[in-house]
Short mmCIF file of C-alpha atoms and ligand atoms in Angstrom, two decimals:
data_model
loop_
_atom_site.label_atom_id
_atom_site.label_comp_id
_atom_site.label_asym_id
_atom_site.label_seq_id
_atom_site.Cartn_x
_atom_site.Cartn_y
_atom_site.Cartn_z
CA MET A 1 0.00 0.00 0.00
CA LYS A 2 1.76 3.12 -1.26
CA VAL A 3 0.27 6.58 -0.69
CA ARG A 4 1.24 8.92 -3.57
CA LYS A 5 -1.70 11.27 -3.89
CA ALA A 6 -3.20 13.82 -1.54
CA VAL A 7 -6.38 15.88 -1.48
CA ILE A 8 -6.53 19.27 0.20
CA PRO A 9 -10.12 20.44 0.74
CA ALA A 10 -9.99 24.22 0.64
CA ALA A 11 -13.43 25.21 -0.61
CA GLY A 12 -14.97 26.21 2.73
CA LEU A 13 -16.37 29.73 3.06
CA GLY A 14 -14.17 30.63 6.03
CA THR A 15 -16.97 32.46 7.84
CA ARG A 16 -15.05 32.46 11.13
CA MET A 17 -12.39 34.70 9.58
CA LEU A 18 -14.65 37.34 8.05
CA PRO A 19 -14.40 40.06 6.86
CA ALA A 20 -10.85 39.23 5.62
CA THR A 21 -12.06 36.03 3.93
CA LYS A 22 -14.75 37.81 1.94
CA THR A 23 -12.21 38.18 -0.89
CA VAL A 24 -9.00 36.49 0.33
CA PRO A 25 -9.19 32.70 0.72
CA LYS A 26 -8.32 31.80 4.32
CA GLU A 27 -5.75 29.35 2.92
CA LEU A 28 -3.85 32.31 1.42
CA LEU A 29 -3.64 34.38 4.59
CA PRO A 30 0.06 34.80 5.41
CA LEU A 31 1.86 33.27 8.38
CA VAL A 32 5.03 35.35 8.54
CA ASP A 33 5.81 35.36 4.79
CA LYS A 34 4.09 32.29 3.37
CA PRO A 35 0.42 31.50 2.88
CA VAL A 36 -1.18 28.93 5.19
CA ILE A 37 -1.71 26.34 2.43
CA GLN A 38 2.00 26.33 1.49
CA TYR A 39 2.86 24.88 4.92
CA VAL A 40 0.25 22.17 4.32
CA ILE A 41 1.67 21.35 0.88
CA GLU A 42 5.23 21.29 2.24
CA GLU A 43 4.15 18.73 4.85
CA ALA A 44 2.56 16.58 2.13
CA VAL A 45 5.69 16.74 -0.03
CA ALA A 46 7.95 15.96 2.96
CA SER A 47 5.74 12.90 3.55
CA GLY A 48 6.38 11.52 0.06
CA ILE A 49 3.28 12.81 -1.74
CA GLU A 50 3.78 13.49 -5.46
CA ASP A 51 0.38 14.61 -6.78
CA ILE A 52 -1.91 17.01 -4.94
CA LEU A 53 -5.51 17.90 -5.72
CA ILE A 54 -6.81 21.10 -4.16
CA ILE A 55 -10.60 21.31 -3.82
CA THR A 56 -11.41 24.93 -4.49
CA ASN A 57 -14.40 27.12 -5.36
CA ARG A 58 -15.26 29.96 -7.71
CA ALA A 59 -14.02 32.63 -5.31
CA LYS A 60 -10.60 31.08 -4.72
CA SER A 61 -8.78 31.21 -8.07
CA ALA A 62 -6.00 33.26 -6.41
CA MET A 63 -4.80 29.90 -5.07
CA ASP A 64 -4.11 28.58 -8.59
CA ASP A 65 -2.23 31.80 -9.35
CA TYR A 66 -0.06 31.46 -6.27
CA PHE A 67 1.22 28.04 -7.33
CA ASP A 68 1.92 29.17 -10.91
CA TYR A 69 5.03 30.83 -12.43
CA TYR A 70 5.07 34.62 -12.56
CA PRO A 71 7.83 35.40 -15.13
CA GLU A 72 7.51 39.21 -15.02
CA LEU A 73 7.97 39.25 -11.26
CA GLU A 74 10.81 36.71 -11.31
CA GLU A 75 12.67 38.68 -14.03
CA ARG A 76 12.23 41.95 -12.14
CA LEU A 77 13.64 40.38 -8.97
CA LEU A 78 16.59 38.83 -10.83
CA ARG A 79 17.41 42.16 -12.52
CA ALA A 80 17.40 43.80 -9.11
CA GLY A 81 19.80 41.13 -7.77
CA LYS A 82 17.13 39.74 -5.44
CA TYR A 83 18.03 36.11 -6.15
CA GLU A 84 16.70 34.65 -2.92
CA GLU A 85 13.30 36.30 -3.38
CA ALA A 86 13.16 35.14 -7.02
CA ASP A 87 13.90 31.57 -5.90
CA GLU A 88 11.20 31.66 -3.23
CA VAL A 89 8.61 32.95 -5.69
CA LYS A 90 9.43 30.18 -8.19
CA ARG A 91 9.76 27.46 -5.54
CA ALA A 92 6.06 27.70 -4.66
CA ALA A 93 5.20 26.70 -8.24
CA ASP A 94 7.63 23.77 -8.23
CA LEU A 95 6.68 22.18 -4.89
CA ALA A 96 4.54 19.36 -6.34
CA ASN A 97 2.23 18.46 -9.19
CA ILE A 98 -0.79 20.48 -8.16
CA PHE A 99 -4.23 20.01 -9.69
CA TYR A 100 -7.52 21.70 -8.93
CA VAL A 101 -11.17 20.80 -8.99
CA ARG A 102 -14.03 23.01 -7.91
CA GLN A 103 -16.65 22.11 -5.40
CA LYS A 104 -19.50 23.74 -7.27
CA GLU A 105 -21.77 23.78 -4.24
CA ILE A 106 -20.32 24.15 -0.76
CA LYS A 107 -22.02 21.08 0.68
CA GLY A 108 -19.60 20.01 3.38
CA LEU A 109 -16.20 18.39 3.90
CA GLY A 110 -17.49 14.91 2.95
CA HIS A 111 -18.81 16.28 -0.34
CA ALA A 112 -15.50 18.11 -0.96
CA VAL A 113 -13.51 14.87 -0.50
CA TRP A 114 -15.92 13.01 -2.76
CA ARG A 115 -15.06 15.50 -5.57
CA ALA A 116 -11.60 13.85 -5.67
CA LYS A 117 -12.98 10.48 -6.78
CA ARG A 118 -11.87 10.64 -10.42
CA PHE A 119 -8.47 12.10 -9.57
CA ILE A 120 -7.71 9.40 -7.02
CA GLY A 121 -9.09 6.36 -8.84
CA ASP A 122 -8.49 3.08 -7.03
CA GLU A 123 -5.66 3.73 -4.60
CA PRO A 124 -5.29 4.87 -0.99
CA PHE A 125 -4.78 8.60 -0.60
CA ALA A 126 -4.14 11.29 1.98
CA VAL A 127 -6.40 14.15 3.02
CA LEU A 128 -4.95 17.29 4.61
CA LEU A 129 -7.33 20.06 5.66
CA GLY A 130 -6.20 23.26 3.98
CA ASP A 131 -6.42 25.43 7.11
CA ASP A 132 -4.90 22.99 9.61
CA ILE A 133 -1.13 23.31 10.02
CA MET A 134 0.81 20.56 11.77
CA MET A 135 4.37 21.10 12.94
CA GLY A 136 6.24 17.96 13.98
CA LYS A 137 9.91 16.98 14.00
CA LYS A 138 8.74 14.19 11.72
CA PRO A 139 6.07 15.37 9.22
CA VAL A 140 2.69 14.51 10.74
CA LEU A 141 1.27 13.02 7.54
CA SER A 142 4.25 10.67 7.28
CA GLN A 143 3.44 9.36 10.77
CA LEU A 144 -0.04 8.41 9.50
CA ILE A 145 1.27 6.94 6.25
CA GLU A 146 3.63 4.65 8.18
CA ALA A 147 0.74 3.22 10.20
CA ALA A 148 -1.52 3.00 7.13
CA GLU A 149 1.17 1.01 5.27
CA GLU A 150 1.94 -1.24 8.26
CA TYR A 151 -1.74 -2.14 8.89
CA ARG A 152 -2.85 -1.76 5.26
CA ALA A 153 -5.73 0.32 6.51
CA SER A 154 -7.28 3.78 6.54
CA THR A 155 -5.69 5.87 9.30
CA VAL A 156 -6.75 9.12 10.95
CA GLY A 157 -4.66 11.62 12.91
CA MET A 158 -5.77 12.22 16.49
CA GLN A 159 -4.78 13.95 19.70
CA LEU A 160 -6.31 14.31 23.17
CA VAL A 161 -8.36 17.49 23.59
CA ALA A 162 -9.74 19.13 26.74
CA ASP A 163 -13.23 18.18 28.00
CA GLU A 164 -14.71 21.51 26.95
CA ALA A 165 -13.31 21.13 23.41
CA VAL A 166 -14.58 17.60 22.64
CA SER A 167 -17.91 18.87 21.27
CA SER A 168 -16.06 20.83 18.55
CA TYR A 169 -14.44 17.72 17.07
CA SER A 170 -15.12 14.09 16.14
CA SER A 171 -14.66 11.80 19.14
CA LEU A 172 -13.11 8.32 18.73
CA LEU A 173 -13.91 4.95 20.29
CA LEU A 174 -10.57 3.13 20.33
CA GLU A 175 -8.82 -0.14 21.05
CA PRO A 176 -5.11 0.24 21.95
CA VAL A 177 -2.74 -1.58 19.60
CA LYS A 178 0.73 -0.22 20.29
CA ASP A 179 2.45 2.95 21.38
CA ARG A 180 0.56 5.88 19.77
CA VAL A 181 -1.43 3.60 17.42
CA MET A 182 -4.99 2.44 18.12
CA ARG A 183 -7.75 0.76 16.21
CA VAL A 184 -10.88 2.84 15.53
CA LEU A 185 -14.09 1.10 16.57
CA ASP A 186 -16.43 4.06 16.14
CA VAL A 187 -16.50 7.83 15.67
CA ASN A 188 -19.01 10.56 16.53
CA GLU A 189 -19.24 14.03 14.95
CA LYS A 190 -19.30 16.93 17.43
CA PRO A 191 -20.75 14.92 20.34
CA THR A 192 -22.43 16.25 23.48
CA PRO A 193 -20.59 15.34 26.73
CA GLU A 194 -22.99 12.35 27.08
CA GLU A 195 -22.40 11.15 23.49
CA LYS A 196 -18.59 11.40 23.44
CA PHE A 197 -16.57 8.19 23.14
CA SER A 198 -13.29 9.62 24.40
CA ASN A 199 -11.24 12.82 24.46
CA TYR A 200 -9.31 11.60 21.45
CA ALA A 201 -10.39 13.84 18.56
CA VAL A 202 -9.78 13.44 14.82
CA LEU A 203 -7.57 16.31 13.71
CA GLY A 204 -7.06 17.39 10.12
CA ARG A 205 -5.05 14.50 8.60
CA TYR A 206 -6.28 11.22 7.10
CA VAL A 207 -5.18 8.35 4.92
CA LEU A 208 -8.21 6.71 3.32
CA THR A 209 -8.96 3.78 1.07
CA PRO A 210 -10.99 4.55 -2.08
CA ARG A 211 -13.98 2.75 -0.52
CA ILE A 212 -14.73 6.11 1.12
CA PHE A 213 -15.95 7.50 -2.24
CA ASP A 214 -18.81 5.00 -2.59
CA ILE A 215 -19.72 5.62 1.02
CA LEU A 216 -19.70 9.41 0.65
CA GLU A 217 -21.76 9.18 -2.52
CA ASN A 218 -24.52 7.63 -0.44
CA THR A 219 -24.04 9.65 2.74
CA ARG A 220 -26.98 11.91 3.48
CA PRO A 221 -26.38 15.45 4.66
CA GLY A 222 -25.95 15.45 8.43
CA ARG A 223 -25.15 18.28 10.84
CA ASN A 224 -25.77 21.77 9.33
CA GLY A 225 -27.25 20.12 6.22
CA GLU A 226 -23.70 19.27 5.05
CA VAL A 227 -22.25 15.91 3.99
CA GLN A 228 -19.96 15.19 6.93
CA LEU A 229 -16.70 13.31 6.38
CA THR A 230 -17.13 11.89 9.90
CA ASP A 231 -20.36 10.16 8.87
CA GLY A 232 -18.41 8.50 6.05
CA LEU A 233 -15.60 7.52 8.43
CA LYS A 234 -18.15 5.97 10.79
CA GLN A 235 -19.33 3.62 8.06
CA LEU A 236 -15.80 2.97 6.77
CA CYS A 237 -14.52 1.89 10.21
CA HIS A 238 -17.43 -0.56 10.48
CA GLU A 239 -16.66 -2.07 7.06
CA GLU A 240 -12.84 -2.07 7.06
CA THR A 241 -9.99 -1.83 9.54
CA MET A 242 -9.28 1.78 10.49
CA MET A 243 -6.36 2.92 12.60
CA ALA A 244 -5.67 6.17 14.46
CA VAL A 245 -2.28 7.69 15.23
CA ASP A 246 -1.73 9.91 18.25
CA PHE A 247 0.67 12.02 16.23
CA GLU A 248 3.69 13.88 17.58
CA GLY A 249 3.45 17.53 16.68
CA VAL A 250 1.61 20.77 17.29
CA ARG A 251 -1.58 21.56 15.43
CA TYR A 252 -2.77 25.05 14.55
CA ASP A 253 -6.34 25.57 13.37
CA THR A 254 -5.76 28.71 11.33
CA GLY A 255 -9.44 28.75 10.29
CA ASN A 256 -10.33 30.49 13.55
CA LEU A 257 -8.94 33.77 14.74
CA LYS A 258 -7.25 32.55 17.93
CA GLY A 259 -5.57 29.61 16.15
CA PHE A 260 -4.40 31.93 13.39
CA LEU A 261 -2.91 34.40 15.88
CA GLU A 262 -1.19 31.61 17.87
CA ALA A 263 0.39 30.34 14.66
CA THR A 264 1.46 33.87 13.68
CA VAL A 265 3.29 34.40 16.98
CA ASP A 266 4.86 30.92 17.13
CA PHE A 267 6.04 31.00 13.51
CA ALA A 268 7.43 34.51 13.86
CA LEU A 269 9.35 33.44 16.98
CA ALA A 270 10.78 30.43 15.11
CA ASP A 271 11.75 32.44 12.03
CA ASP A 272 15.48 33.16 11.50
CA LYS A 273 14.91 36.65 10.15
CA VAL A 274 12.28 38.09 12.47
CA GLY A 275 12.47 35.65 15.46
CA PRO A 276 14.95 37.63 17.65
CA TRP A 277 13.10 40.89 16.92
CA MET A 278 9.74 39.26 17.76
CA LYS A 279 11.09 37.97 21.08
CA ASP A 280 12.20 41.48 22.12
CA PHE A 281 8.93 42.95 20.94
CA ILE A 282 6.88 40.47 22.99
CA ARG A 283 9.07 41.07 26.08
CA GLN A 284 8.54 44.83 25.81
CA LYS A 285 4.80 44.41 25.35
CA ALA A 286 4.56 41.98 28.28
CA GLN A 287 6.17 44.59 30.57
CA MET A 288 3.52 47.09 29.56
CA LEU A 289 0.61 44.77 30.37
P1 LIG B 301 -14.14 24.15 8.15
O1 LIG B 301 -15.45 23.96 8.76
O2 LIG B 301 -12.97 24.41 9.03
O3 LIG B 301 -14.13 25.30 7.06
O4 LIG B 301 -13.86 22.92 7.21
P2 LIG B 301 -15.19 26.40 6.69
O5 LIG B 301 -16.49 25.79 6.33
O6 LIG B 301 -14.51 27.24 5.65
O7 LIG B 301 -15.24 27.18 8.07
P3 LIG B 301 -16.19 28.29 8.67
O8 LIG B 301 -16.95 27.59 9.76
O9 LIG B 301 -17.09 28.85 7.58
O10 LIG B 301 -15.26 29.33 9.21
C1 LIG B 301 -12.71 22.12 7.27
C2 LIG B 301 -12.03 22.05 5.91
O11 LIG B 301 -12.93 21.58 4.92
C3 LIG B 301 -13.00 22.47 3.83
C4 LIG B 301 -12.55 23.81 4.38
O12 LIG B 301 -12.00 24.61 3.34
C5 LIG B 301 -11.51 23.40 5.44
O13 LIG B 301 -10.25 23.15 4.84
N1 LIG B 301 -14.39 22.46 3.32
C6 LIG B 301 -15.43 22.61 4.17
C7 LIG B 301 -14.59 22.31 1.97
O14 LIG B 301 -13.64 22.17 1.16
N2 LIG B 301 -15.88 22.29 1.50
C8 LIG B 301 -16.94 22.42 2.32
O15 LIG B 301 -18.09 22.39 1.82
C9 LIG B 301 -16.71 22.60 3.69
#
């Protein structure tokens, strides 16, 4: 079982980040000097992915432009001796083979993943949510791919979340298998405290078998009238083996304002160019509070 292709659903309306996301896709908002989705694509590439399909919508064509060449800009930078900047601009277009398909109606994450059916064909594939950034010493997707290949099974990324956060995620019923790897017995979308299976929540990264497409095709709209990927996962884990990896790494949900600001501060602190300046700036501010 080799995982070569990835799908990045990025067609959501981003209503939690309005008004900025009225015209700028939330996936293109910058974290220090790169757009959010570039971090996601870099993780996929570092995990061995070759072909990437971005699920987009009619208001997000700026994403296609970002991952294209821009000869006028590159030439201008080269003429000005700005070689590093020219390289960075071009590098974005050369990261991977990137393809696009539109989700013509914004009918939920499950529906967005289903749009990848023809691109994926009959092989296992990865899904990375376009606004979820994972930072691990070892790329988080590669941790999932290892388990998926070892157990020849769909595999989801998970971490423990606080009691008050469980109802914002999908909660997992699990059977321990080995360190950091468990078998998924069931999953519930955004459960109430009474409905939750555990504090282990599914977070933003998946490796799935193509069986998910037939399931999603027949999945009725659930919560909010949207086709929920979790409802598809529920059926998939009852039909086939599904594993979950308690991945090592930090997750940033940049699709909400607090997550976006946390990522901005952390990434600025870790950046070679602005990190030392940011540290001083935060120290000064902290003294004033
Ligand atoms: P989110 O729920 O985080 O995104 O979906 P959203 O719908 O844009 O968020 P808000 O609530 O309006 O702020 C998780 C992922 O699924 C994608 C989103 O782009 C995000 O990457 N998605 C969601 C789609 O591609 N299509 C959909 O119909 C819904």
